[in-house]
PDB file of C-alpha atoms and ligand atoms in Angstrom:
ATOM      1  CA  MET A   1     180.755  36.756 -17.659  1.00  0.00           C
ATOM      2  CA  GLY A   2     179.083  39.013 -15.122  1.00  0.00           C
ATOM      3  CA  LYS A   3     176.308  38.326 -12.635  1.00  0.00           C
ATOM      4  CA  PRO A   4     173.744  35.877 -14.019  1.00  0.00           C
ATOM      5  CA  LEU A   5     170.695  37.480 -15.654  1.00  0.00           C
ATOM      6  CA  ILE A   6     168.948  34.254 -16.635  1.00  0.00           C
ATOM      7  CA  GLY A   7     168.321  31.156 -14.528  1.00  0.00           C
ATOM      8  CA  ILE A   8     168.093  27.803 -16.314  1.00  0.00           C
ATOM      9  CA  LEU A   9     166.384  25.109 -14.260  1.00  0.00           C
ATOM     10  CA  MET A  10     165.853  21.466 -15.140  1.00  0.00           C
ATOM     11  CA  GLY A  11     164.143  18.597 -13.396  1.00  0.00           C
ATOM     12  CA  SER A  12     167.060  16.179 -13.732  1.00  0.00           C
ATOM     13  CA  ASP A  13     170.627  16.078 -14.985  1.00  0.00           C
ATOM     14  CA  SER A  14     169.262  13.753 -17.682  1.00  0.00           C
ATOM     15  CA  ASP A  15     167.688  16.893 -19.198  1.00  0.00           C
ATOM     16  CA  TYR A  16     171.087  18.535 -19.724  1.00  0.00           C
ATOM     17  CA  GLU A  17     171.690  17.375 -23.327  1.00  0.00           C
ATOM     18  CA  VAL A  18     168.565  19.265 -24.333  1.00  0.00           C
ATOM     19  CA  MET A  19     168.953  22.259 -22.029  1.00  0.00           C
ATOM     20  CA  ARG A  20     172.538  22.998 -23.052  1.00  0.00           C
ATOM     21  CA  GLU A  21     171.010  24.409 -26.255  1.00  0.00           C
ATOM     22  CA  ALA A  22     169.495  27.197 -24.154  1.00  0.00           C
ATOM     23  CA  ALA A  23     172.854  27.837 -22.498  1.00  0.00           C
ATOM     24  CA  GLN A  24     174.587  27.977 -25.893  1.00  0.00           C
ATOM     25  CA  ALA A  25     172.054  30.504 -27.214  1.00  0.00           C
ATOM     26  CA  LEU A  26     172.645  32.746 -24.207  1.00  0.00           C
ATOM     27  CA  GLN A  27     176.416  32.368 -24.502  1.00  0.00           C
ATOM     28  CA  GLU A  28     176.249  33.344 -28.191  1.00  0.00           C
ATOM     29  CA  PHE A  29     174.933  36.754 -27.082  1.00  0.00           C
ATOM     30  CA  ASP A  30     177.180  37.000 -23.996  1.00  0.00           C
ATOM     31  CA  VAL A  31     174.221  36.836 -21.626  1.00  0.00           C
ATOM     32  CA  PRO A  32     175.375  35.523 -18.241  1.00  0.00           C
ATOM     33  CA  PHE A  33     173.330  32.668 -16.826  1.00  0.00           C
ATOM     34  CA  GLU A  34     173.258  30.073 -14.084  1.00  0.00           C
ATOM     35  CA  MET A  35     172.032  26.504 -14.434  1.00  0.00           C
ATOM     36  CA  LEU A  36     170.779  24.091 -11.821  1.00  0.00           C
ATOM     37  CA  VAL A  37     168.924  20.842 -11.309  1.00  0.00           C
ATOM     38  CA  THR A  38     165.853  21.098  -9.144  1.00  0.00           C
ATOM     39  CA  SER A  39     162.632  19.138  -9.241  1.00  0.00           C
ATOM     40  CA  ALA A  40     159.010  20.099  -8.636  1.00  0.00           C
ATOM     41  CA  HIS A  41     158.349  16.642  -7.208  1.00  0.00           C
ATOM     42  CA  ARG A  42     161.629  15.457  -5.714  1.00  0.00           C
ATOM     43  CA  SER A  43     162.949  18.721  -4.242  1.00  0.00           C
ATOM     44  CA  PRO A  44     160.027  21.153  -3.889  1.00  0.00           C
ATOM     45  CA  GLN A  45     161.689  23.158  -1.120  1.00  0.00           C
ATOM     46  CA  ARG A  46     164.936  23.625  -3.070  1.00  0.00           C
ATOM     47  CA  THR A  47     162.894  24.767  -6.059  1.00  0.00           C
ATOM     48  CA  SER A  48     160.930  27.282  -3.997  1.00  0.00           C
ATOM     49  CA  GLU A  49     164.020  28.695  -2.264  1.00  0.00           C
ATOM     50  CA  TYR A  50     165.793  29.271  -5.576  1.00  0.00           C
ATOM     51  CA  VAL A  51     162.816  30.887  -7.283  1.00  0.00           C
ATOM     52  CA  VAL A  52     161.791  33.266  -4.492  1.00  0.00           C
ATOM     53  CA  SER A  53     165.349  34.586  -4.230  1.00  0.00           C
ATOM     54  CA  ALA A  54     165.926  34.919  -7.983  1.00  0.00           C
ATOM     55  CA  ARG A  55     164.645  38.451  -8.639  1.00  0.00           C
ATOM     56  CA  ALA A  56     166.555  39.985  -5.742  1.00  0.00           C
ATOM     57  CA  ARG A  57     169.753  38.375  -7.064  1.00  0.00           C
ATOM     58  CA  GLY A  58     169.294  40.092 -10.442  1.00  0.00           C
ATOM     59  CA  ILE A  59     167.708  37.278 -12.447  1.00  0.00           C
ATOM     60  CA  ARG A  60     165.411  38.717 -15.177  1.00  0.00           C
ATOM     61  CA  ALA A  61     163.829  35.550 -16.580  1.00  0.00           C
ATOM     62  CA  LEU A  62     163.768  31.814 -15.897  1.00  0.00           C
ATOM     63  CA  ILE A  63     164.108  29.012 -18.446  1.00  0.00           C
ATOM     64  CA  VAL A  64     162.669  25.760 -17.165  1.00  0.00           C
ATOM     65  CA  GLY A  65     163.039  22.315 -18.730  1.00  0.00           C
ATOM     66  CA  ALA A  66     161.254  19.212 -17.503  1.00  0.00           C
ATOM     67  CA  GLY A  67     159.989  15.934 -18.874  1.00  0.00           C
ATOM     68  CA  ALA A  68     157.263  13.407 -18.022  1.00  0.00           C
ATOM     69  CA  ALA A  69     154.471  14.825 -15.808  1.00  0.00           C
ATOM     70  CA  ALA A  70     156.236  18.157 -16.116  1.00  0.00           C
ATOM     71  CA  HIS A  71     155.086  20.477 -13.364  1.00  0.00           C
ATOM     72  CA  LEU A  72     158.329  22.337 -12.812  1.00  0.00           C
ATOM     73  CA  ALA A  73     157.623  25.371 -15.003  1.00  0.00           C
ATOM     74  CA  GLY A  74     154.170  25.866 -13.512  1.00  0.00           C
ATOM     75  CA  VAL A  75     155.430  25.487  -9.962  1.00  0.00           C
ATOM     76  CA  VAL A  76     158.216  27.978 -10.686  1.00  0.00           C
ATOM     77  CA  ALA A  77     155.776  30.446 -12.271  1.00  0.00           C
ATOM     78  CA  ALA A  78     153.542  30.176  -9.212  1.00  0.00           C
ATOM     79  CA  GLU A  79     156.354  31.487  -7.014  1.00  0.00           C
ATOM     80  CA  THR A  80     157.515  34.493  -9.045  1.00  0.00           C
ATOM     81  CA  THR A  81     156.386  37.242 -11.405  1.00  0.00           C
ATOM     82  CA  LEU A  82     159.576  36.879 -13.460  1.00  0.00           C
ATOM     83  CA  PRO A  83     158.862  35.618 -16.993  1.00  0.00           C
ATOM     84  CA  VAL A  84     159.015  31.810 -17.132  1.00  0.00           C
ATOM     85  CA  ILE A  85     159.959  30.146 -20.434  1.00  0.00           C
ATOM     86  CA  ALA A  86     159.347  26.411 -20.513  1.00  0.00           C
ATOM     87  CA  VAL A  87     160.936  23.598 -22.510  1.00  0.00           C
ATOM     88  CA  PRO A  88     159.078  20.276 -22.590  1.00  0.00           C
ATOM     89  CA  ILE A  89     161.671  17.466 -22.595  1.00  0.00           C
ATOM     90  CA  ASP A  90     161.266  14.254 -24.581  1.00  0.00           C
ATOM     91  CA  SER A  91     162.427  11.931 -21.777  1.00  0.00           C
ATOM     92  CA  THR A  92     159.710   9.274 -21.692  1.00  0.00           C
ATOM     93  CA  ALA A  93     157.927   6.744 -23.886  1.00  0.00           C
ATOM     94  CA  LEU A  94     155.487   9.503 -24.866  1.00  0.00           C
ATOM     95  CA  LYS A  95     158.385  11.477 -26.460  1.00  0.00           C
ATOM     96  CA  GLY A  96     157.631  14.782 -24.793  1.00  0.00           C
ATOM     97  CA  LEU A  97     153.953  15.010 -25.658  1.00  0.00           C
ATOM     98  CA  ASP A  98     153.231  14.337 -21.973  1.00  0.00           C
ATOM     99  CA  ALA A  99     155.548  17.179 -20.915  1.00  0.00           C
ATOM    100  CA  LEU A 100     154.180  19.515 -23.589  1.00  0.00           C
ATOM    101  CA  LEU A 101     150.575  19.086 -22.508  1.00  0.00           C
ATOM    102  CA  ALA A 102     151.429  19.275 -18.794  1.00  0.00           C
ATOM    103  CA  THR A 103     153.408  22.464 -19.383  1.00  0.00           C
ATOM    104  CA  VAL A 104     151.374  24.354 -21.941  1.00  0.00           C
ATOM    105  CA  GLN A 105     147.935  23.958 -20.399  1.00  0.00           C
ATOM    106  CA  MET A 106     148.376  26.422 -17.544  1.00  0.00           C
ATOM    107  CA  PRO A 107     145.101  27.691 -16.104  1.00  0.00           C
ATOM    108  CA  GLY A 108     144.521  31.408 -16.582  1.00  0.00           C
ATOM    109  CA  GLY A 109     146.379  33.624 -14.122  1.00  0.00           C
ATOM    110  CA  ILE A 110     149.851  32.066 -14.023  1.00  0.00           C
ATOM    111  CA  PRO A 111     151.469  32.282 -17.483  1.00  0.00           C
ATOM    112  CA  VAL A 112     154.203  29.989 -18.750  1.00  0.00           C
ATOM    113  CA  ALA A 113     155.655  30.684 -22.210  1.00  0.00           C
ATOM    114  CA  THR A 114     156.007  27.165 -23.612  1.00  0.00           C
ATOM    115  CA  MET A 115     158.470  26.433 -26.409  1.00  0.00           C
ATOM    116  CA  ALA A 116     158.685  23.390 -28.703  1.00  0.00           C
ATOM    117  CA  ILE A 117     159.581  19.937 -27.375  1.00  0.00           C
ATOM    118  CA  GLY A 118     163.291  19.179 -27.109  1.00  0.00           C
ATOM    119  CA  LYS A 119     166.414  20.851 -28.486  1.00  0.00           C
ATOM    120  CA  ALA A 120     164.678  23.319 -30.808  1.00  0.00           C
ATOM    121  CA  GLY A 121     162.561  24.454 -27.866  1.00  0.00           C
ATOM    122  CA  ALA A 122     165.611  24.850 -25.631  1.00  0.00           C
ATOM    123  CA  LYS A 123     167.440  26.887 -28.274  1.00  0.00           C
ATOM    124  CA  ASN A 124     164.387  29.094 -28.766  1.00  0.00           C
ATOM    125  CA  ALA A 125     163.989  29.478 -25.001  1.00  0.00           C
ATOM    126  CA  GLY A 126     167.515  30.896 -24.874  1.00  0.00           C
ATOM    127  CA  LEU A 127     166.863  33.193 -27.819  1.00  0.00           C
ATOM    128  CA  PHE A 128     163.541  34.304 -26.358  1.00  0.00           C
ATOM    129  CA  ALA A 129     165.277  35.218 -23.104  1.00  0.00           C
ATOM    130  CA  VAL A 130     167.782  37.278 -25.095  1.00  0.00           C
ATOM    131  CA  GLN A 131     164.866  38.993 -26.840  1.00  0.00           C
ATOM    132  CA  LEU A 132     163.326  39.868 -23.475  1.00  0.00           C
ATOM    133  CA  LEU A 133     166.588  41.507 -22.421  1.00  0.00           C
ATOM    134  CA  ALA A 134     166.896  43.218 -25.813  1.00  0.00           C
ATOM    135  CA  VAL A 135     163.631  45.114 -25.225  1.00  0.00           C
ATOM    136  CA  THR A 136     165.649  47.535 -23.095  1.00  0.00           C
ATOM    137  CA  ASP A 137     169.118  46.920 -24.570  1.00  0.00           C
ATOM    138  CA  GLN A 138     169.563  48.451 -28.041  1.00  0.00           C
ATOM    139  CA  ALA A 139     173.023  46.967 -28.600  1.00  0.00           C
ATOM    140  CA  LEU A 140     171.701  43.498 -27.874  1.00  0.00           C
ATOM    141  CA  ALA A 141     168.730  44.085 -30.200  1.00  0.00           C
ATOM    142  CA  GLU A 142     171.146  45.050 -32.985  1.00  0.00           C
ATOM    143  CA  ARG A 143     173.197  41.891 -32.406  1.00  0.00           C
ATOM    144  CA  MET A 144     170.022  39.817 -32.674  1.00  0.00           C
ATOM    145  CA  ALA A 145     169.038  41.558 -35.899  1.00  0.00           C
ATOM    146  CA  LYS A 146     172.511  40.833 -37.322  1.00  0.00           C
ATOM    147  CA  ALA A 147     172.146  37.152 -36.376  1.00  0.00           C
ATOM    148  CA  ARG A 148     168.819  37.040 -38.248  1.00  0.00           C
ATOM    149  CA  THR A 149     170.516  38.517 -41.328  1.00  0.00           C
ATOM    150  CA  LEU A 150     173.219  35.836 -41.195  1.00  0.00           C
ATOM    151  CA  MET A 151     170.496  33.183 -40.843  1.00  0.00           C
ATOM    152  CA  ALA A 152     168.737  34.468 -43.937  1.00  0.00           C
ATOM    153  CA  GLU A 153     172.038  34.488 -45.884  1.00  0.00           C
ATOM    154  CA  ALA A 154     172.628  30.866 -44.827  1.00  0.00           C
ATOM    155  CA  VAL A 155     169.244  29.888 -46.300  1.00  0.00           C
ATOM    156  CA  ALA A 156     170.170  31.517 -49.614  1.00  0.00           C
ATOM    157  CA  GLU A 157     173.504  29.644 -49.594  1.00  0.00           C
ATOM    158  CA  LYS A 158     171.694  26.342 -48.939  1.00  0.00           C
ATOM    159  CA  SER A 159     169.441  27.053 -51.887  1.00  0.00           C
ATOM    160  CA  GLU A 160     172.463  27.750 -54.096  1.00  0.00           C
ATOM    161  CA  ARG A 161     174.045  24.418 -53.002  1.00  0.00           C
ATOM    162  CA  LEU A 162     170.752  22.724 -53.873  1.00  0.00           C
ATOM    163  CA  GLN A 163     170.928  24.189 -57.392  1.00  0.00           C
ATOM    164  CA  GLN A 164     174.459  22.769 -57.722  1.00  0.00           C
ATOM    165  CA  ARG A 165     173.219  19.312 -56.681  1.00  0.00           C
ATOM    166  CA  LEU A 166     170.365  19.500 -59.152  1.00  0.00           C
ATOM    167  CA  ARG A 167     172.873  20.325 -61.911  1.00  0.00           C
ATOM    168  CA  ALA A 168     175.209  17.495 -60.767  1.00  0.00           C
ATOM    169  CA  ASP A 169     172.270  15.068 -60.803  1.00  0.00           C
ATOM    170  CA  GLY A 170     171.352  16.159 -64.328  1.00  0.00           C
ATOM    171  CA  LEU A 171     168.004  17.499 -63.170  1.00  0.00           C
ATOM    172  CA  LEU A 172     168.638  21.054 -64.242  1.00  0.00           C
TER     173      LEU A 172
HETATM  174  C1  RP5 B 201     161.529  14.817 -14.953  1.00  0.00           C
HETATM  175  O1  RP5 B 201     161.604  13.443 -15.087  1.00  0.00           O
HETATM  176  C2  RP5 B 201     162.865  15.330 -15.404  1.00  0.00           C
HETATM  177  O2  RP5 B 201     162.737  16.637 -15.905  1.00  0.00           O
HETATM  178  C3  RP5 B 201     163.288  14.353 -16.470  1.00  0.00           C
HETATM  179  O3  RP5 B 201     162.955  14.818 -17.766  1.00  0.00           O
HETATM  180  C4  RP5 B 201     162.455  13.102 -16.148  1.00  0.00           C
HETATM  181  C5  RP5 B 201     163.299  11.908 -15.801  1.00  0.00           C
HETATM  182  O4  RP5 B 201     164.173  12.229 -14.738  1.00  0.00           O
HETATM  183  P1  RP5 B 201     165.287  11.193 -14.252  1.00  0.00           P
HETATM  184  O5  RP5 B 201     164.553   9.945 -13.840  1.00  0.00           O
HETATM  185  O6  RP5 B 201     166.211  10.959 -15.423  1.00  0.00           O
HETATM  186  O7  RP5 B 201     166.004  11.847 -13.108  1.00  0.00           O
HETATM  187  O8  RP5 B 201     161.278  15.188 -13.637  1.00  0.00           O
END
């Protein structure tokens, strides 16, 4: 893989199981990325140093996962005009609702594109980052369109398997 185009940040290594979905989505489309742990609360200076240097190092968008009182995506967005895609993590007793509300309710002026809570959100964050790159990369756009076609075919196959089960169960 070449120089990273996407930065994936997370508040703790305990977020990795969720955030690896974003990494896998990027890898599927051969988009180089880097991944690090940095916290809005526990390491504010490390967070700031990474974010302010990101654009000059060739990073095009940032994917940010955090749980609990999740300020990381907003803090990151405050320090850069790169697109920030957030993933609320279900790491507390509130099952990610806390992180979702903390992340999604950004005051006007500093946007954060917030995905769903947990693994689906992390996967979509990766795919959304690929889509951002595909705006100016026709080959990448075509690969994404092909992936959508395969997805649609898989749905049709699932439906066909369902018909077989219905027949096996004597319901058809
Ligand atoms: C957040 O607190 C992290 O993003 C993580 O989801 C949560 C718990 O962190 P650890 O206590 O596991 O380090 O900042």
